[in-house]
mmCIF file of C-alpha atoms in Angstrom:
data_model
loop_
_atom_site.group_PDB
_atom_site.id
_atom_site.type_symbol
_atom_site.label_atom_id
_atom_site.label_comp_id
_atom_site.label_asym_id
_atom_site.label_seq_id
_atom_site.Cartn_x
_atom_site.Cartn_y
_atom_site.Cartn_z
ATOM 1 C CA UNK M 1 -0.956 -12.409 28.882
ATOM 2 C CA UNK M 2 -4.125 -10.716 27.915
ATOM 3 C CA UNK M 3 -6.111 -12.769 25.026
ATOM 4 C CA UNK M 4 -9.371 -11.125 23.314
ATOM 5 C CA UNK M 5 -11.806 -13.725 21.552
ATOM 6 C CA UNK M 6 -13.963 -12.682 19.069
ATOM 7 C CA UNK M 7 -16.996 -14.259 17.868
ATOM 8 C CA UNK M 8 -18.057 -15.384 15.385
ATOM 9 C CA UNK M 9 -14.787 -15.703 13.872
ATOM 10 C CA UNK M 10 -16.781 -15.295 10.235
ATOM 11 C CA UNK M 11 -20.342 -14.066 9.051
ATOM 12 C CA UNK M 12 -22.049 -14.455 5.886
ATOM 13 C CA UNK M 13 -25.152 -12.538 5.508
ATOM 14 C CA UNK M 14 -27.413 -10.938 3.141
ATOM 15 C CA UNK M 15 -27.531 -6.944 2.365
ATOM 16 C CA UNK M 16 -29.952 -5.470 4.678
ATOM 17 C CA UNK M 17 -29.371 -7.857 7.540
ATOM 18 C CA UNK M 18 -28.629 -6.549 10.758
ATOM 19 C CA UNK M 19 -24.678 -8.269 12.111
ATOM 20 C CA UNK M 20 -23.963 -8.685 15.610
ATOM 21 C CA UNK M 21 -20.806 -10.003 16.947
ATOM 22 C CA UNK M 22 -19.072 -9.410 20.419
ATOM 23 C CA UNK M 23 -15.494 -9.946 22.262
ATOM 24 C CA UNK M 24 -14.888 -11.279 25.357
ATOM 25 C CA UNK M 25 -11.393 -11.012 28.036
ATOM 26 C CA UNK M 26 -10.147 -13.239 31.051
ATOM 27 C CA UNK M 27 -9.348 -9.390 32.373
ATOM 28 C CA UNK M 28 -10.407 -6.569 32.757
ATOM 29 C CA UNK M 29 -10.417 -3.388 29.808
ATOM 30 C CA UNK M 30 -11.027 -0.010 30.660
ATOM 31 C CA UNK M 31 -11.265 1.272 26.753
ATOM 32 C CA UNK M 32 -12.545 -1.177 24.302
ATOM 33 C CA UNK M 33 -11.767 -0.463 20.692
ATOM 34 C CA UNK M 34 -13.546 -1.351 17.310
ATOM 35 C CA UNK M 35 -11.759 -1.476 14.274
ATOM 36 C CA UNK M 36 -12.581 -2.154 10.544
ATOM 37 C CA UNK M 37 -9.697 -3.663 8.374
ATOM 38 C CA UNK M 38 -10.202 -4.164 4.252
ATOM 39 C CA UNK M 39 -7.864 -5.954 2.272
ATOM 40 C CA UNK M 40 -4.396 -4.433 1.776
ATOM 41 C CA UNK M 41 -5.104 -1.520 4.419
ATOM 42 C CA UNK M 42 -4.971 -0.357 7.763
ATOM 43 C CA UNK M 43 -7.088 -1.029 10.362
ATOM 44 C CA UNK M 44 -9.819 1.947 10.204
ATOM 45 C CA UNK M 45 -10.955 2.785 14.104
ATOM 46 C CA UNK M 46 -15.138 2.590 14.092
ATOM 47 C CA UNK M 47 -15.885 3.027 17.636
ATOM 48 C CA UNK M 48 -14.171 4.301 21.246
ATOM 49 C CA UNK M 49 -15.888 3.152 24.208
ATOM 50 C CA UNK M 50 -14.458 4.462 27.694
ATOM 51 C CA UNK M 51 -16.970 3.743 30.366
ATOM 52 C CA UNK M 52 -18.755 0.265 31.462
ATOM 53 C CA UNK M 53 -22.460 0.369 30.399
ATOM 54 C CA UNK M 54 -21.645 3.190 27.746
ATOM 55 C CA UNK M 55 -23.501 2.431 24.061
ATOM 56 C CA UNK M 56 -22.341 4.304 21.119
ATOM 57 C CA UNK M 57 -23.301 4.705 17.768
ATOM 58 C CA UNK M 58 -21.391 5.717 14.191
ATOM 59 C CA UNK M 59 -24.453 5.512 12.111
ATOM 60 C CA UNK M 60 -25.292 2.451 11.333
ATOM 61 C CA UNK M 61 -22.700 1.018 14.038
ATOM 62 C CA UNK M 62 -23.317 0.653 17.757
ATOM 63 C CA UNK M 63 -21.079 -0.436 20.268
ATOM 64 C CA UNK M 64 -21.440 -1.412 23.706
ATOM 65 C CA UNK M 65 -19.099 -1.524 26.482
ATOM 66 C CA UNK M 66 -19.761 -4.827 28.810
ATOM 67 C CA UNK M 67 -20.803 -4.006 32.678
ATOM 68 C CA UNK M 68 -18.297 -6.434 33.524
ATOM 69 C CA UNK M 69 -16.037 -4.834 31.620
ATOM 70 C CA UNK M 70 -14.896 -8.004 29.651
ATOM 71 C CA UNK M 71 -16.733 -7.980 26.834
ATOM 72 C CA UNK M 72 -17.886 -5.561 23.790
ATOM 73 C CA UNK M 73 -20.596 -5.950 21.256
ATOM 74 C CA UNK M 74 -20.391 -4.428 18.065
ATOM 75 C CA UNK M 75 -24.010 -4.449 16.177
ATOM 76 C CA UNK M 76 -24.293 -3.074 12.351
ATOM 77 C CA UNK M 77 -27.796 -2.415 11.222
ATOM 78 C CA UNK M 78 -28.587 -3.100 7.409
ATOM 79 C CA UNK M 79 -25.567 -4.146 6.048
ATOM 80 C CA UNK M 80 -24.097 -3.020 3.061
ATOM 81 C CA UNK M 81 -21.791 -4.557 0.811
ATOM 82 C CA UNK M 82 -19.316 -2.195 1.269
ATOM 83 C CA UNK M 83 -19.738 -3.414 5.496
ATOM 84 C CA UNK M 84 -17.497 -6.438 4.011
ATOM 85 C CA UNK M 85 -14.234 -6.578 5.826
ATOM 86 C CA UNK M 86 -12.279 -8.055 9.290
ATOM 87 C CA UNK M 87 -13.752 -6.664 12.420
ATOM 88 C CA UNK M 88 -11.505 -6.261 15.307
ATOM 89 C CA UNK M 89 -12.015 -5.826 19.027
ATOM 90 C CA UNK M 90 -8.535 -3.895 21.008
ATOM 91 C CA UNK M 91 -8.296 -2.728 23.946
ATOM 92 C CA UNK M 92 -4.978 -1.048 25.595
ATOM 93 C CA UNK M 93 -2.313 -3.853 27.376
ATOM 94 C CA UNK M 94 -1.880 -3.718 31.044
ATOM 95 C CA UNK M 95 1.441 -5.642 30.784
ATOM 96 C CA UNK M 96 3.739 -3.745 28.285
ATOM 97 C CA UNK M 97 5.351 -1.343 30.086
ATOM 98 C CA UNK M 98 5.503 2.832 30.448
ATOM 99 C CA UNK M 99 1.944 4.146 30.229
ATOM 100 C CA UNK M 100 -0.452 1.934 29.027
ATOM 101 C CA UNK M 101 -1.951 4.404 26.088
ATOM 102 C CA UNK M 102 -1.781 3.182 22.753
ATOM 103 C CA UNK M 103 -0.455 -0.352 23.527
ATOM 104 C CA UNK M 104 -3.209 -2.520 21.969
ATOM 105 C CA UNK M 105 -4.211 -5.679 22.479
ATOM 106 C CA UNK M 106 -6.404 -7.139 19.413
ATOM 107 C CA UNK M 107 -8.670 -10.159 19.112
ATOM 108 C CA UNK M 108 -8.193 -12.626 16.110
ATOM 109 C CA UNK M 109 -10.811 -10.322 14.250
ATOM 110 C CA UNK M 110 -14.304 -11.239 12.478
ATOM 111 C CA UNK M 111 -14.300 -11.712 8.892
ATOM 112 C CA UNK M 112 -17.557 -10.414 7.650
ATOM 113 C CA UNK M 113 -18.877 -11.180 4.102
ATOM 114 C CA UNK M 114 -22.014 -9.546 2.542
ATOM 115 C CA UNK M 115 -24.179 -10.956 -0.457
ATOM 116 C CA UNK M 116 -26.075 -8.503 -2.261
ATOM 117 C CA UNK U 1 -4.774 16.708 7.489
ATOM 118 C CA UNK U 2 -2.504 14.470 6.446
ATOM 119 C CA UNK U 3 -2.682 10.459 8.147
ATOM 120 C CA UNK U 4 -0.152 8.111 8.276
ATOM 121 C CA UNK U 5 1.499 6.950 5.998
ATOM 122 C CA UNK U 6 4.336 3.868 5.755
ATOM 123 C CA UNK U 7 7.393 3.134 3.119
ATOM 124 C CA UNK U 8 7.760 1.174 1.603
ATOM 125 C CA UNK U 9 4.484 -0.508 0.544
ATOM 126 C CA UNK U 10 6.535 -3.975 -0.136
ATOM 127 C CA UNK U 11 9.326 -5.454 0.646
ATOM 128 C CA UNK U 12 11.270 -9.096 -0.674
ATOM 129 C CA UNK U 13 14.276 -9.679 2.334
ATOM 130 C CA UNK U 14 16.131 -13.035 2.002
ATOM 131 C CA UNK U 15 16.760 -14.876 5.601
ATOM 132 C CA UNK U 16 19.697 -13.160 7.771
ATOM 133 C CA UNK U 17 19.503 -9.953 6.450
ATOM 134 C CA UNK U 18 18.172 -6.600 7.890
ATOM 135 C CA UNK U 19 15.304 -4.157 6.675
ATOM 136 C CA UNK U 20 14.708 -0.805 7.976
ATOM 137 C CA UNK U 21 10.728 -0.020 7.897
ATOM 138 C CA UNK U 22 9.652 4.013 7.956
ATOM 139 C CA UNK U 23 6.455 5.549 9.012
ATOM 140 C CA UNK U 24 5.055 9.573 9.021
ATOM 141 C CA UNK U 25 2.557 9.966 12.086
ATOM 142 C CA UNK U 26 -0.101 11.516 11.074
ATOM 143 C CA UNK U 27 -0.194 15.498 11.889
ATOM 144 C CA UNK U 28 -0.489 16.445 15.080
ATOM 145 C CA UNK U 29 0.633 13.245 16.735
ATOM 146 C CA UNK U 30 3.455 12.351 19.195
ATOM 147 C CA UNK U 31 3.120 9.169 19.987
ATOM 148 C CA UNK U 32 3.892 6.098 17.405
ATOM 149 C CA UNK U 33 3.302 2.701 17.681
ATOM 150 C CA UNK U 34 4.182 -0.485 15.845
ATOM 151 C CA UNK U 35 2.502 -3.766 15.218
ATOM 152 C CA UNK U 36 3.311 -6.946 13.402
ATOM 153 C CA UNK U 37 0.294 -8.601 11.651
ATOM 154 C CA UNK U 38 0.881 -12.171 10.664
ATOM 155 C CA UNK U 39 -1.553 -13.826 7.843
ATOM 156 C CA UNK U 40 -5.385 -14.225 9.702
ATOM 157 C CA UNK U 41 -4.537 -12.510 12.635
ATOM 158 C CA UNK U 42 -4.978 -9.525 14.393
ATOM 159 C CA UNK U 43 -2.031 -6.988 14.716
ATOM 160 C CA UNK U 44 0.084 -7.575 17.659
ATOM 161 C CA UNK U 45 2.415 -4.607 19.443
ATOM 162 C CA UNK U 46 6.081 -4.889 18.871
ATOM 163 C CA UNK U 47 6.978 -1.564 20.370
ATOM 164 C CA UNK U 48 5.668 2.265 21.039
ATOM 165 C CA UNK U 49 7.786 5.764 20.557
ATOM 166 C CA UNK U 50 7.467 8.362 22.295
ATOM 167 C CA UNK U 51 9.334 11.671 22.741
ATOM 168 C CA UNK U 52 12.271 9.757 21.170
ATOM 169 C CA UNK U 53 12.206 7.401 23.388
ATOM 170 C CA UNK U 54 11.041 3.625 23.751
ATOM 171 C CA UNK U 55 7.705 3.852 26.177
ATOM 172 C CA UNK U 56 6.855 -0.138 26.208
ATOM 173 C CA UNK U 57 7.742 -3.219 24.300
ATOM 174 C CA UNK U 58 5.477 -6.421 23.413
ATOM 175 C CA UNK U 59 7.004 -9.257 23.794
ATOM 176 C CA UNK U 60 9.396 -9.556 20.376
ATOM 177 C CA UNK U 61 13.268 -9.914 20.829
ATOM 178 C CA UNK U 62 16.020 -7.240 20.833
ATOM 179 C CA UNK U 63 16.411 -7.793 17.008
ATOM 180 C CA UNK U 64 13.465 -5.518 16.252
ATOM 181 C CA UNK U 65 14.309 -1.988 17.193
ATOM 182 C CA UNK U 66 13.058 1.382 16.699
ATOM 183 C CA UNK U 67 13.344 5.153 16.443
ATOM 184 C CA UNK U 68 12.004 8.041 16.491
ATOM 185 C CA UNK U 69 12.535 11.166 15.228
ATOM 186 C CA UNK U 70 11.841 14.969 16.764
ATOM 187 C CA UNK U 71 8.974 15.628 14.013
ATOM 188 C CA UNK U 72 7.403 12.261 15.397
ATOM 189 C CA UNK U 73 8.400 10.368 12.460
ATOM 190 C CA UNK U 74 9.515 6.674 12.782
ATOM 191 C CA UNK U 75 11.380 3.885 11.953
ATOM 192 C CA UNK U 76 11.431 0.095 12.543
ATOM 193 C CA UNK U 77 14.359 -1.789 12.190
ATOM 194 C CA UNK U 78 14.198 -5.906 12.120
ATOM 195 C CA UNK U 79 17.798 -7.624 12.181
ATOM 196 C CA UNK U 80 18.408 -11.394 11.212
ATOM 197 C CA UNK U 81 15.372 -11.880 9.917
ATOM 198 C CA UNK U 82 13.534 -15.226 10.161
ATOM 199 C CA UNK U 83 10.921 -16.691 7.924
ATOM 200 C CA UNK U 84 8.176 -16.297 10.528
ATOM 201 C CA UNK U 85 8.954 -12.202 10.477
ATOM 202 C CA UNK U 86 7.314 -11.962 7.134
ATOM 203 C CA UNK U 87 3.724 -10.360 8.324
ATOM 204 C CA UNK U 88 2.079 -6.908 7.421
ATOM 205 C CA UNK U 89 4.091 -4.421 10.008
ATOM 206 C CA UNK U 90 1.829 -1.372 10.860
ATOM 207 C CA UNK U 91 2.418 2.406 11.813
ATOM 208 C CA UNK U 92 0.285 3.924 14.559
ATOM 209 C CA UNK U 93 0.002 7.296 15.722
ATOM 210 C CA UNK U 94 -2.468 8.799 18.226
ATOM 211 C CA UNK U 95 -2.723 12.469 19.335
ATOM 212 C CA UNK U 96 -0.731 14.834 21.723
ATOM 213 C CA UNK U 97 -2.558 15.605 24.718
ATOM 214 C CA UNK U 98 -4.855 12.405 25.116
ATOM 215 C CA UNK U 99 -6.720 10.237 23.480
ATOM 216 C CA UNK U 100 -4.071 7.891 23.165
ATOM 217 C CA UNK U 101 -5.593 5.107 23.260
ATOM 218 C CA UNK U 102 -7.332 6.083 20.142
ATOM 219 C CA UNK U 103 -4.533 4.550 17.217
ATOM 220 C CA UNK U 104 -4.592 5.399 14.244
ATOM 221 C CA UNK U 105 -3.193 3.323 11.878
ATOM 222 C CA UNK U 106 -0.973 3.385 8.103
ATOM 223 C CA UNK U 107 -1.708 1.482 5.602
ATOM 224 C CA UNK U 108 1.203 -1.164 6.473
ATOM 225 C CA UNK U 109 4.693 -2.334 4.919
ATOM 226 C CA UNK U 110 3.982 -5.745 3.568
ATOM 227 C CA UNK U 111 7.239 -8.053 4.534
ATOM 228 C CA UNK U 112 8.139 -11.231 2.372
ATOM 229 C CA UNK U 113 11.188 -13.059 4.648
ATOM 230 C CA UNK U 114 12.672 -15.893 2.020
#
């Protein structure tokens, strides 16, 4: 089946450092998700990207959408303490039946940790 | 506008019994999905809902099923349970009319199988 592996599977930085981590897939995505997840909640979606090449920004998040269209990078400029939390990569399954909206397939996530 | 939201927060089951899981889409969505999210992982997709109906499965067995009701709320419903079912399960709803890949999730029924 479809597998997502993130990298680096944990960060530890300093506030005000700039975070970069990426996902990568065997197969091809046409959506790539980004998701933040704190302790005890939901994941919280960050970023939608829809076409290859496409770069998007949510402040100080930007997300890119591989050309190959295997792989996502998810960049956050001057971290934050509150930036601390599991970053996931999704992106919808091709093998799970009916329509393929909504049926996510998530990497193992990237725990991030920020020192102030 | 009111988001998802999942009952109940916790839940103790022994081994062989059944639990019934509930979830409120958020307003304005049709379309709910469920995920299972063991300890350190990311979530994985048990099943979707839509217009009442089951539209795609993961790959779980026939003991966890599902419904939905017509003002888009949900339930999950896990039978035998085993040890290795105890995991964070998680509501999803996106919107009518597109965007559905765009999930957005409850904040989750914690499950503790003994």
């Amino acid at each position: 089946g479809q597998q997502l592996n993130q990298s680096p599977q944990s960060m530890f930085i300093q506030e005000g450092e700039d975070v970069s981590m990426n996902c990568t897939s065997s197969s091809i995505f046409n959506t790539w998700l980004w998701y933040k997840q704190d302790p005890g909640e939901g994941p919280v979606l960050l970023i939608a990207l829809y076409k290859a090449g496409e770069l998007t920004s949510n402040g100080r998040l930007t997300a890119q959408f591989g050309i190959t269209r295997k792989d996502s990078f998810l960049n956050i400029s001057a971290s934050i303490p509150s930036d601390v939390g599991i970053y996931f990569c999704a992106g919808p399954s091709a093998n799970a039946g009916g329509t393929s909206y909504g049926k996510l397939t998530f990497g193992q996530g990237t725990i991030l940790t920020v020192h102030p | 506008e009111t988001g998802v939201t999942q009952s109940p927060t916790h839940l103790i089951k022994t081994r062989g019994q059944q639990v019934t899981l509930r979830c409120s889409s958020q307003s304005g969505h049709n379309t709910v999905s469920w995920y299972q999210q063991a300890l350190g992982q990311g979530p994985q997709f048990i099943f979707q809902y839509y217009r009442e109906e089951e539209n795609g499965r993961g790959n779980f067995p026939p003991r966890f099923s599902g419904l939905q009701f017509p003002n888009y709320s949900s339930e999950l419903n896990v039978n035998a349970l085993e040890l290795d079912d105890s995991a964070l399960y998680l509501c999803a709803s996106s919107p009518i009319g597109g965007g559905g890949n765009e999930q957005f999730f409850g904040p989750g029924t914690r499950l503790t199988v003994l």
